[in-house]
mmCIF file of C-alpha atoms in Angstrom:
data_model
loop_
_atom_site.group_PDB
_atom_site.id
_atom_site.type_symbol
_atom_site.label_atom_id
_atom_site.label_comp_id
_atom_site.label_asym_id
_atom_site.label_seq_id
_atom_site.Cartn_x
_atom_site.Cartn_y
_atom_site.Cartn_z
ATOM 1 C CA MET A 1293 25.119 7.432 -33.195
ATOM 2 C CA ALA A 1294 22.035 9.627 -32.828
ATOM 3 C CA GLU A 1295 20.142 7.899 -35.764
ATOM 4 C CA PRO A 1296 20.752 4.362 -34.651
ATOM 5 C CA ALA A 1297 19.538 5.431 -31.147
ATOM 6 C CA SER A 1298 16.422 6.927 -32.582
ATOM 7 C CA VAL A 1299 15.724 3.842 -34.602
ATOM 8 C CA ALA A 1300 16.105 1.674 -31.540
ATOM 9 C CA ALA A 1301 13.770 3.971 -29.544
ATOM 10 C CA GLU A 1302 11.247 3.637 -32.289
ATOM 11 C CA SER A 1303 11.306 -0.144 -32.543
ATOM 12 C CA LEU A 1304 11.010 -0.388 -28.748
ATOM 13 C CA ALA A 1305 7.814 1.965 -28.692
ATOM 14 C CA GLY A 1306 6.452 -0.107 -31.573
ATOM 15 C CA SER A 1307 7.112 -3.597 -29.557
ATOM 16 C CA ARG A 1308 5.246 -1.932 -26.330
ATOM 17 C CA ALA A 1309 2.353 -0.840 -28.525
ATOM 18 C CA ARG A 1310 -0.685 -3.544 -28.670
ATOM 19 C CA ALA A 1311 -3.964 -3.727 -30.423
ATOM 20 C CA ALA A 1312 -6.742 -3.070 -27.705
ATOM 21 C CA ARG A 1313 -9.356 -5.215 -29.643
ATOM 22 C CA THR A 1314 -6.684 -8.318 -29.308
ATOM 23 C CA VAL A 1315 -6.097 -7.609 -25.683
ATOM 24 C CA LEU A 1316 -9.527 -7.188 -24.472
ATOM 25 C CA GLY A 1317 -10.104 -9.252 -21.240
ATOM 26 C CA GLN A 1318 -6.219 -9.652 -21.110
ATOM 27 C CA VAL A 1319 -3.536 -8.381 -18.720
ATOM 28 C CA VAL A 1320 -2.061 -5.049 -19.527
ATOM 29 C CA LEU A 1321 0.921 -3.371 -17.777
ATOM 30 C CA PRO A 1322 1.839 0.262 -17.093
ATOM 31 C CA GLY A 1323 3.429 2.244 -19.820
ATOM 32 C CA GLU A 1324 1.682 0.085 -22.849
ATOM 33 C CA GLU A 1325 0.441 2.121 -25.515
ATOM 34 C CA LEU A 1326 -2.994 1.216 -26.733
ATOM 35 C CA LEU A 1327 -3.637 0.936 -30.514
ATOM 36 C CA LEU A 1328 -6.995 0.656 -32.259
ATOM 37 C CA PRO A 1329 -8.184 -0.018 -35.965
ATOM 38 C CA GLU A 1330 -8.666 3.067 -38.120
ATOM 39 C CA GLN A 1331 -12.332 4.244 -37.997
ATOM 40 C CA GLU A 1332 -12.418 5.946 -41.251
ATOM 41 C CA ASP A 1333 -13.632 4.205 -44.354
ATOM 42 C CA ALA A 1334 -11.034 5.438 -46.717
ATOM 43 C CA GLU A 1335 -9.277 2.365 -46.732
ATOM 44 C CA GLY A 1336 -12.220 0.210 -47.737
ATOM 45 C CA PRO A 1337 -13.623 -2.909 -46.065
ATOM 46 C CA GLY A 1338 -10.611 -5.038 -44.457
ATOM 47 C CA GLY A 1339 -8.359 -2.023 -44.776
ATOM 48 C CA ALA A 1340 -7.902 -0.834 -41.320
ATOM 49 C CA VAL A 1341 -4.685 0.260 -40.193
ATOM 50 C CA GLU A 1342 -3.629 0.016 -36.499
ATOM 51 C CA ARG A 1343 -2.670 3.293 -35.148
ATOM 52 C CA PRO A 1344 -2.433 4.993 -31.713
ATOM 53 C CA LEU A 1345 -5.755 5.711 -30.123
ATOM 54 C CA SER A 1346 -6.732 9.104 -31.049
ATOM 55 C CA LEU A 1347 -8.679 10.986 -28.256
ATOM 56 C CA ASN A 1348 -8.605 14.229 -30.565
ATOM 57 C CA ALA A 1349 -12.339 14.867 -31.554
ATOM 58 C CA ARG A 1350 -11.120 17.056 -34.361
ATOM 59 C CA ALA A 1351 -9.200 14.089 -35.959
ATOM 60 C CA CYS A 1352 -12.039 11.834 -35.866
ATOM 61 C CA SER A 1353 -15.387 13.620 -34.966
ATOM 62 C CA ARG A 1354 -17.511 10.511 -35.401
ATOM 63 C CA VAL A 1355 -15.676 8.379 -32.568
ATOM 64 C CA ARG A 1356 -15.545 9.565 -28.737
ATOM 65 C CA VAL A 1357 -13.523 7.584 -26.586
ATOM 66 C CA VAL A 1358 -13.702 7.903 -22.807
ATOM 67 C CA CYS A 1359 -10.913 7.144 -20.507
ATOM 68 C CA GLY A 1360 -11.708 4.979 -17.370
ATOM 69 C CA PRO A 1361 -9.525 3.958 -14.379
ATOM 70 C CA GLY A 1362 -6.120 2.878 -15.046
ATOM 71 C CA LEU A 1363 -5.659 4.802 -18.378
ATOM 72 C CA ARG A 1364 -4.241 8.310 -19.018
ATOM 73 C CA ARG A 1365 -4.639 10.607 -22.046
ATOM 74 C CA CYS A 1366 -1.201 11.519 -23.345
ATOM 75 C CA GLY A 1367 -1.723 13.945 -26.386
ATOM 76 C CA ASP A 1368 -3.499 11.878 -28.821
ATOM 77 C CA ARG A 1369 -2.559 8.604 -27.341
ATOM 78 C CA LEU A 1370 -3.841 6.326 -24.297
ATOM 79 C CA LEU A 1371 -1.270 4.874 -22.126
ATOM 80 C CA VAL A 1372 -1.915 2.248 -19.205
ATOM 81 C CA THR A 1373 -1.076 3.335 -15.843
ATOM 82 C CA LYS A 1374 -2.321 0.221 -13.755
ATOM 83 C CA CYS A 1375 -1.793 -3.484 -14.076
ATOM 84 C CA GLY A 1376 -5.041 -5.358 -14.694
ATOM 85 C CA ARG A 1377 -7.464 -6.571 -17.413
ATOM 86 C CA LEU A 1378 -8.364 -4.055 -20.178
ATOM 87 C CA ARG A 1379 -12.118 -3.962 -20.555
ATOM 88 C CA HIS A 1380 -14.473 -2.104 -22.984
ATOM 89 C CA LYS A 1381 -17.940 -0.913 -23.211
ATOM 90 C CA GLU A 1382 -19.608 -0.046 -26.315
ATOM 91 C CA PRO A 1383 -21.473 3.175 -26.661
ATOM 92 C CA GLY A 1384 -25.233 3.009 -26.836
ATOM 93 C CA SER A 1385 -25.271 4.389 -30.510
ATOM 94 C CA GLY A 1386 -22.683 1.516 -31.667
ATOM 95 C CA SER A 1387 -20.882 4.167 -33.470
ATOM 96 C CA GLY A 1388 -17.403 2.962 -32.316
ATOM 97 C CA GLY A 1389 -15.267 4.379 -29.529
ATOM 98 C CA GLY A 1390 -16.809 3.681 -25.956
ATOM 99 C CA VAL A 1391 -15.344 3.370 -22.762
ATOM 100 C CA TYR A 1392 -11.949 1.689 -21.996
ATOM 101 C CA TRP A 1393 -10.768 1.114 -18.387
ATOM 102 C CA VAL A 1394 -8.490 -1.281 -16.608
ATOM 103 C CA ASP A 1395 -10.095 -3.662 -14.312
ATOM 104 C CA SER A 1396 -7.491 -4.148 -11.168
ATOM 105 C CA GLN A 1397 -7.580 -5.811 -7.764
ATOM 106 C CA GLN A 1398 -6.798 -2.403 -6.166
ATOM 107 C CA LYS A 1399 -7.395 -1.566 -2.366
ATOM 108 C CA ARG A 1400 -5.952 1.827 -2.241
ATOM 109 C CA TYR A 1401 -8.812 4.249 -2.788
ATOM 110 C CA VAL A 1402 -8.317 7.470 -4.966
ATOM 111 C CA PRO A 1403 -11.090 9.950 -4.287
ATOM 112 C CA VAL A 1404 -13.001 10.900 -7.521
ATOM 113 C CA LYS A 1405 -15.589 13.684 -7.615
ATOM 114 C CA GLY A 1406 -19.146 12.190 -7.412
ATOM 115 C CA ASP A 1407 -18.276 9.295 -5.622
ATOM 116 C CA HIS A 1408 -20.229 7.890 -2.770
ATOM 117 C CA VAL A 1409 -18.242 6.645 -0.015
ATOM 118 C CA ILE A 1410 -18.198 5.718 3.592
ATOM 119 C CA GLY A 1411 -15.848 7.601 5.941
ATOM 120 C CA ILE A 1412 -14.896 7.629 9.387
ATOM 121 C CA VAL A 1413 -14.882 11.025 11.377
ATOM 122 C CA THR A 1414 -11.295 11.308 13.019
ATOM 123 C CA ALA A 1415 -11.158 14.905 14.052
ATOM 124 C CA LYS A 1416 -13.052 18.248 14.300
ATOM 125 C CA SER A 1417 -11.275 21.452 13.747
ATOM 126 C CA GLY A 1418 -13.708 24.422 14.323
ATOM 127 C CA ASP A 1419 -16.778 23.888 12.014
ATOM 128 C CA ILE A 1420 -15.004 21.184 9.828
ATOM 129 C CA PHE A 1421 -14.717 17.507 10.451
ATOM 130 C CA LYS A 1422 -11.865 15.424 9.082
ATOM 131 C CA VAL A 1423 -12.937 12.047 7.688
ATOM 132 C CA ASP A 1424 -10.858 9.055 6.986
ATOM 133 C CA VAL A 1425 -11.993 7.682 3.532
ATOM 134 C CA GLY A 1426 -9.110 5.324 2.948
ATOM 135 C CA GLY A 1427 -7.315 7.785 0.623
ATOM 136 C CA SER A 1428 -3.945 9.354 1.091
ATOM 137 C CA GLU A 1429 -5.237 12.153 3.176
ATOM 138 C CA PRO A 1430 -8.523 12.563 5.199
ATOM 139 C CA ALA A 1431 -11.450 14.564 3.540
ATOM 140 C CA SER A 1432 -12.937 17.731 4.818
ATOM 141 C CA LEU A 1433 -16.863 17.644 5.886
ATOM 142 C CA SER A 1434 -18.342 21.096 6.985
ATOM 143 C CA TYR A 1435 -21.231 20.805 9.512
ATOM 144 C CA LEU A 1436 -23.382 22.681 7.270
ATOM 145 C CA SER A 1437 -23.008 19.879 4.699
ATOM 146 C CA PHE A 1438 -26.249 18.092 6.342
ATOM 147 C CA GLU A 1439 -29.958 18.292 5.711
ATOM 148 C CA GLY A 1440 -31.265 20.565 8.357
ATOM 149 C CA ALA A 1441 -27.969 21.134 9.879
ATOM 150 C CA THR A 1442 -28.343 21.705 13.650
ATOM 151 C CA LYS A 1443 -26.087 20.860 16.646
ATOM 152 C CA ARG A 1444 -28.108 17.734 17.473
ATOM 153 C CA ASN A 1445 -27.408 16.039 13.944
ATOM 154 C CA ARG A 1446 -23.792 16.895 13.782
ATOM 155 C CA PRO A 1447 -21.618 13.845 13.591
ATOM 156 C CA ASN A 1448 -19.156 12.822 16.695
ATOM 157 C CA VAL A 1449 -15.618 11.532 16.466
ATOM 158 C CA GLY A 1450 -15.830 8.022 15.548
ATOM 159 C CA ASP A 1451 -18.942 8.076 13.744
ATOM 160 C CA LEU A 1452 -19.492 6.532 10.321
ATOM 161 C CA ILE A 1453 -20.458 9.028 7.477
ATOM 162 C CA TYR A 1454 -22.104 8.058 4.180
ATOM 163 C CA GLY A 1455 -21.528 11.094 1.690
ATOM 164 C CA GLN A 1456 -20.204 12.178 -1.617
ATOM 165 C CA PHE A 1457 -17.407 13.903 -2.957
ATOM 166 C CA VAL A 1458 -17.829 17.455 -4.311
ATOM 167 C CA VAL A 1459 -14.059 18.218 -4.661
ATOM 168 C CA ALA A 1460 -11.588 15.523 -5.542
ATOM 169 C CA ASN A 1461 -8.283 16.109 -7.498
ATOM 170 C CA LYS A 1462 -4.633 15.704 -6.862
ATOM 171 C CA ASP A 1463 -4.043 19.498 -5.911
ATOM 172 C CA MET A 1464 -6.578 20.259 -3.398
ATOM 173 C CA GLU A 1465 -7.872 18.501 -0.111
ATOM 174 C CA PRO A 1466 -10.999 16.224 -0.777
ATOM 175 C CA GLU A 1467 -14.136 17.781 0.249
ATOM 176 C CA MET A 1468 -17.328 15.699 1.217
ATOM 177 C CA VAL A 1469 -20.844 16.699 1.605
ATOM 178 C CA CYS A 1470 -23.964 14.692 2.937
ATOM 179 C CA ILE A 1471 -26.646 16.390 0.863
ATOM 180 C CA ASP A 1472 -27.531 16.311 -2.880
ATOM 181 C CA SER A 1473 -27.679 19.321 -5.353
ATOM 182 C CA CYS A 1474 -31.192 19.887 -3.789
ATOM 183 C CA GLY A 1475 -30.180 20.124 -0.281
ATOM 184 C CA ARG A 1476 -31.589 16.620 0.494
ATOM 185 C CA ALA A 1477 -30.054 14.099 2.497
ATOM 186 C CA ASN A 1478 -31.203 11.297 -0.101
ATOM 187 C CA GLY A 1479 -29.908 8.310 2.286
ATOM 188 C CA MET A 1480 -26.800 10.093 3.143
ATOM 189 C CA GLY A 1481 -25.542 11.208 6.484
ATOM 190 C CA VAL A 1482 -24.586 9.465 9.965
ATOM 191 C CA ILE A 1483 -24.822 5.700 9.503
ATOM 192 C CA GLY A 1484 -26.358 3.974 12.706
ATOM 193 C CA GLN A 1485 -24.430 2.668 15.781
ATOM 194 C CA ASP A 1486 -25.189 -1.017 15.195
ATOM 195 C CA GLY A 1487 -23.922 -3.028 12.330
ATOM 196 C CA LEU A 1488 -20.516 -4.073 10.836
ATOM 197 C CA LEU A 1489 -18.057 -2.384 8.743
ATOM 198 C CA PHE A 1490 -15.411 -3.886 6.824
ATOM 199 C CA LYS A 1491 -13.460 -3.555 3.581
ATOM 200 C CA VAL A 1492 -13.198 -5.388 0.282
ATOM 201 C CA THR A 1493 -11.379 -4.772 -3.110
ATOM 202 C CA LEU A 1494 -12.647 -1.890 -5.168
ATOM 203 C CA GLY A 1495 -13.355 -4.414 -8.120
ATOM 204 C CA LEU A 1496 -15.801 -6.231 -5.813
ATOM 205 C CA ILE A 1497 -17.538 -2.897 -4.940
ATOM 206 C CA ARG A 1498 -18.196 -2.262 -8.499
ATOM 207 C CA LYS A 1499 -19.285 -5.851 -9.131
ATOM 208 C CA LEU A 1500 -21.731 -5.688 -6.155
ATOM 209 C CA LEU A 1501 -23.134 -2.169 -7.516
ATOM 210 C CA ALA A 1502 -23.737 -3.577 -10.862
ATOM 211 C CA PRO A 1503 -27.527 -3.363 -11.837
ATOM 212 C CA ASP A 1504 -27.602 -6.952 -12.598
ATOM 213 C CA CYS A 1505 -25.657 -8.157 -9.664
ATOM 214 C CA GLU A 1506 -26.964 -11.731 -8.534
ATOM 215 C CA ILE A 1507 -25.126 -11.600 -5.463
ATOM 216 C CA ILE A 1508 -27.046 -8.924 -3.694
ATOM 217 C CA GLN A 1509 -30.227 -10.341 -4.938
ATOM 218 C CA GLU A 1510 -29.375 -13.731 -3.359
ATOM 219 C CA VAL A 1511 -28.062 -12.096 -0.021
ATOM 220 C CA GLY A 1512 -31.418 -10.194 0.201
ATOM 221 C CA LYS A 1513 -33.683 -13.427 0.057
ATOM 222 C CA LEU A 1514 -31.533 -14.622 2.822
ATOM 223 C CA TYR A 1515 -31.974 -12.395 5.635
ATOM 224 C CA PRO A 1516 -33.557 -9.127 6.233
ATOM 225 C CA LEU A 1517 -30.816 -6.607 6.293
ATOM 226 C CA GLU A 1518 -29.542 -3.124 5.786
ATOM 227 C CA ILE A 1519 -26.365 -2.568 4.058
ATOM 228 C CA VAL A 1520 -24.562 0.434 2.540
ATOM 229 C CA PHE A 1521 -21.627 0.341 -0.187
ATOM 230 C CA GLY A 1522 -19.021 2.817 -0.559
ATOM 231 C CA MET A 1523 -16.952 3.229 -3.600
ATOM 232 C CA ASN A 1524 -13.855 3.367 -1.382
ATOM 233 C CA GLY A 1525 -14.169 -0.351 -0.770
ATOM 234 C CA ARG A 1526 -16.040 -0.213 2.566
ATOM 235 C CA ILE A 1527 -19.200 -2.082 3.187
ATOM 236 C CA TRP A 1528 -21.666 -1.459 6.100
ATOM 237 C CA VAL A 1529 -24.308 -4.277 6.926
ATOM 238 C CA LYS A 1530 -26.771 -4.946 9.609
ATOM 239 C CA ALA A 1531 -28.896 -7.664 10.222
ATOM 240 C CA LYS A 1532 -31.346 -8.857 12.980
ATOM 241 C CA THR A 1533 -29.000 -10.690 15.049
ATOM 242 C CA ILE A 1534 -25.058 -10.419 15.457
ATOM 243 C CA GLN A 1535 -24.702 -13.992 14.108
ATOM 244 C CA GLN A 1536 -26.613 -13.116 10.892
ATOM 245 C CA THR A 1537 -24.689 -9.810 10.313
ATOM 246 C CA LEU A 1538 -21.426 -11.973 10.553
ATOM 247 C CA ILE A 1539 -22.587 -14.598 8.042
ATOM 248 C CA LEU A 1540 -23.622 -11.787 5.751
ATOM 249 C CA ALA A 1541 -20.246 -10.078 5.959
ATOM 250 C CA ASN A 1542 -18.285 -13.450 5.498
ATOM 251 C CA ILE A 1543 -20.322 -14.205 2.381
ATOM 252 C CA LEU A 1544 -19.650 -10.792 0.800
ATOM 253 C CA GLU A 1545 -15.870 -10.909 1.548
ATOM 254 C CA ALA A 1546 -15.515 -14.579 0.047
ATOM 255 C CA CYS A 1547 -18.142 -14.007 -2.864
ATOM 256 C CA GLU A 1548 -15.198 -12.532 -5.030
ATOM 257 C CA HIS A 1549 -13.332 -15.620 -5.482
ATOM 258 C CA MET A 1550 -16.449 -18.072 -5.497
ATOM 259 C CA THR A 1551 -18.310 -19.293 -8.605
ATOM 260 C CA SER A 1552 -21.922 -19.169 -9.048
ATOM 261 C CA ASP A 1553 -22.604 -22.740 -8.268
ATOM 262 C CA GLN A 1554 -20.601 -22.422 -4.873
ATOM 263 C CA ARG A 1555 -22.511 -19.559 -4.021
ATOM 264 C CA LYS A 1556 -25.911 -21.340 -4.530
ATOM 265 C CA GLN A 1557 -24.724 -24.202 -2.490
ATOM 266 C CA ILE A 1558 -23.786 -21.949 0.430
ATOM 267 C CA PHE A 1559 -27.170 -19.953 0.243
ATOM 268 C CA SER A 1560 -29.218 -23.262 -0.001
ATOM 269 C CA ARG A 1561 -27.380 -24.537 3.202
ATOM 270 C CA LEU A 1562 -28.059 -21.390 5.134
ATOM 271 C CA ALA A 1563 -31.761 -21.463 3.846
ATOM 272 C CA GLU A 1564 -32.235 -24.969 5.407
ATOM 273 C CA SER A 1565 -30.581 -24.108 8.578
#
């Protein structure tokens, strides 16, 4: 009975495995195994063989694959851990491999080292502040993690903080700082009292932070504004009046589900008014 069971398990695993090149832009489910064409030229042109995606540099030194959000390395295989659309970015050298990730509409933020986020100071314990960043637990922020740290520029409970993670893993409490590697604030620190804070999906945040994002260019032409984006899905915006601030917030929240033509119509109406 052991032999038929093993054959059934192998056939089940084979049915779950799909070629990544055929499902780019399509929905993938947790537990699926990704397959890629063989990169070696031993098979000759057109003789590529589908195999589990190998992440071992020794097995194929010319191909470097980077796992993004929604994917997990399991030995020499790549497994899907989130439901979403599979995306791929070719490397600059064009030698194959590249970056693979799953684009999902996730609202729950998982801290990542180096991410710039917007947090809310919720408590103070000695010289350590507790900051709500939307994750499973609050992050810690030392009062010395500010440029020219003094008693005057320390945050208070309820203040908004823009900073970055220096420690973020599943076994330790997240730790934030509001200075860069040179000890400069570089735009980080306590955000002003005025303005409006609201939350959007993580996918929209990545879209707005893209270098060629048209939405931010169109919004900047509409009203003079100050805006801060956090990778944890939070946006802080401030315009000259409360009405303009609310308009900008509503546009940014709705732009995720609008087409380019719909956005242009809205911006043209607001510009005329």
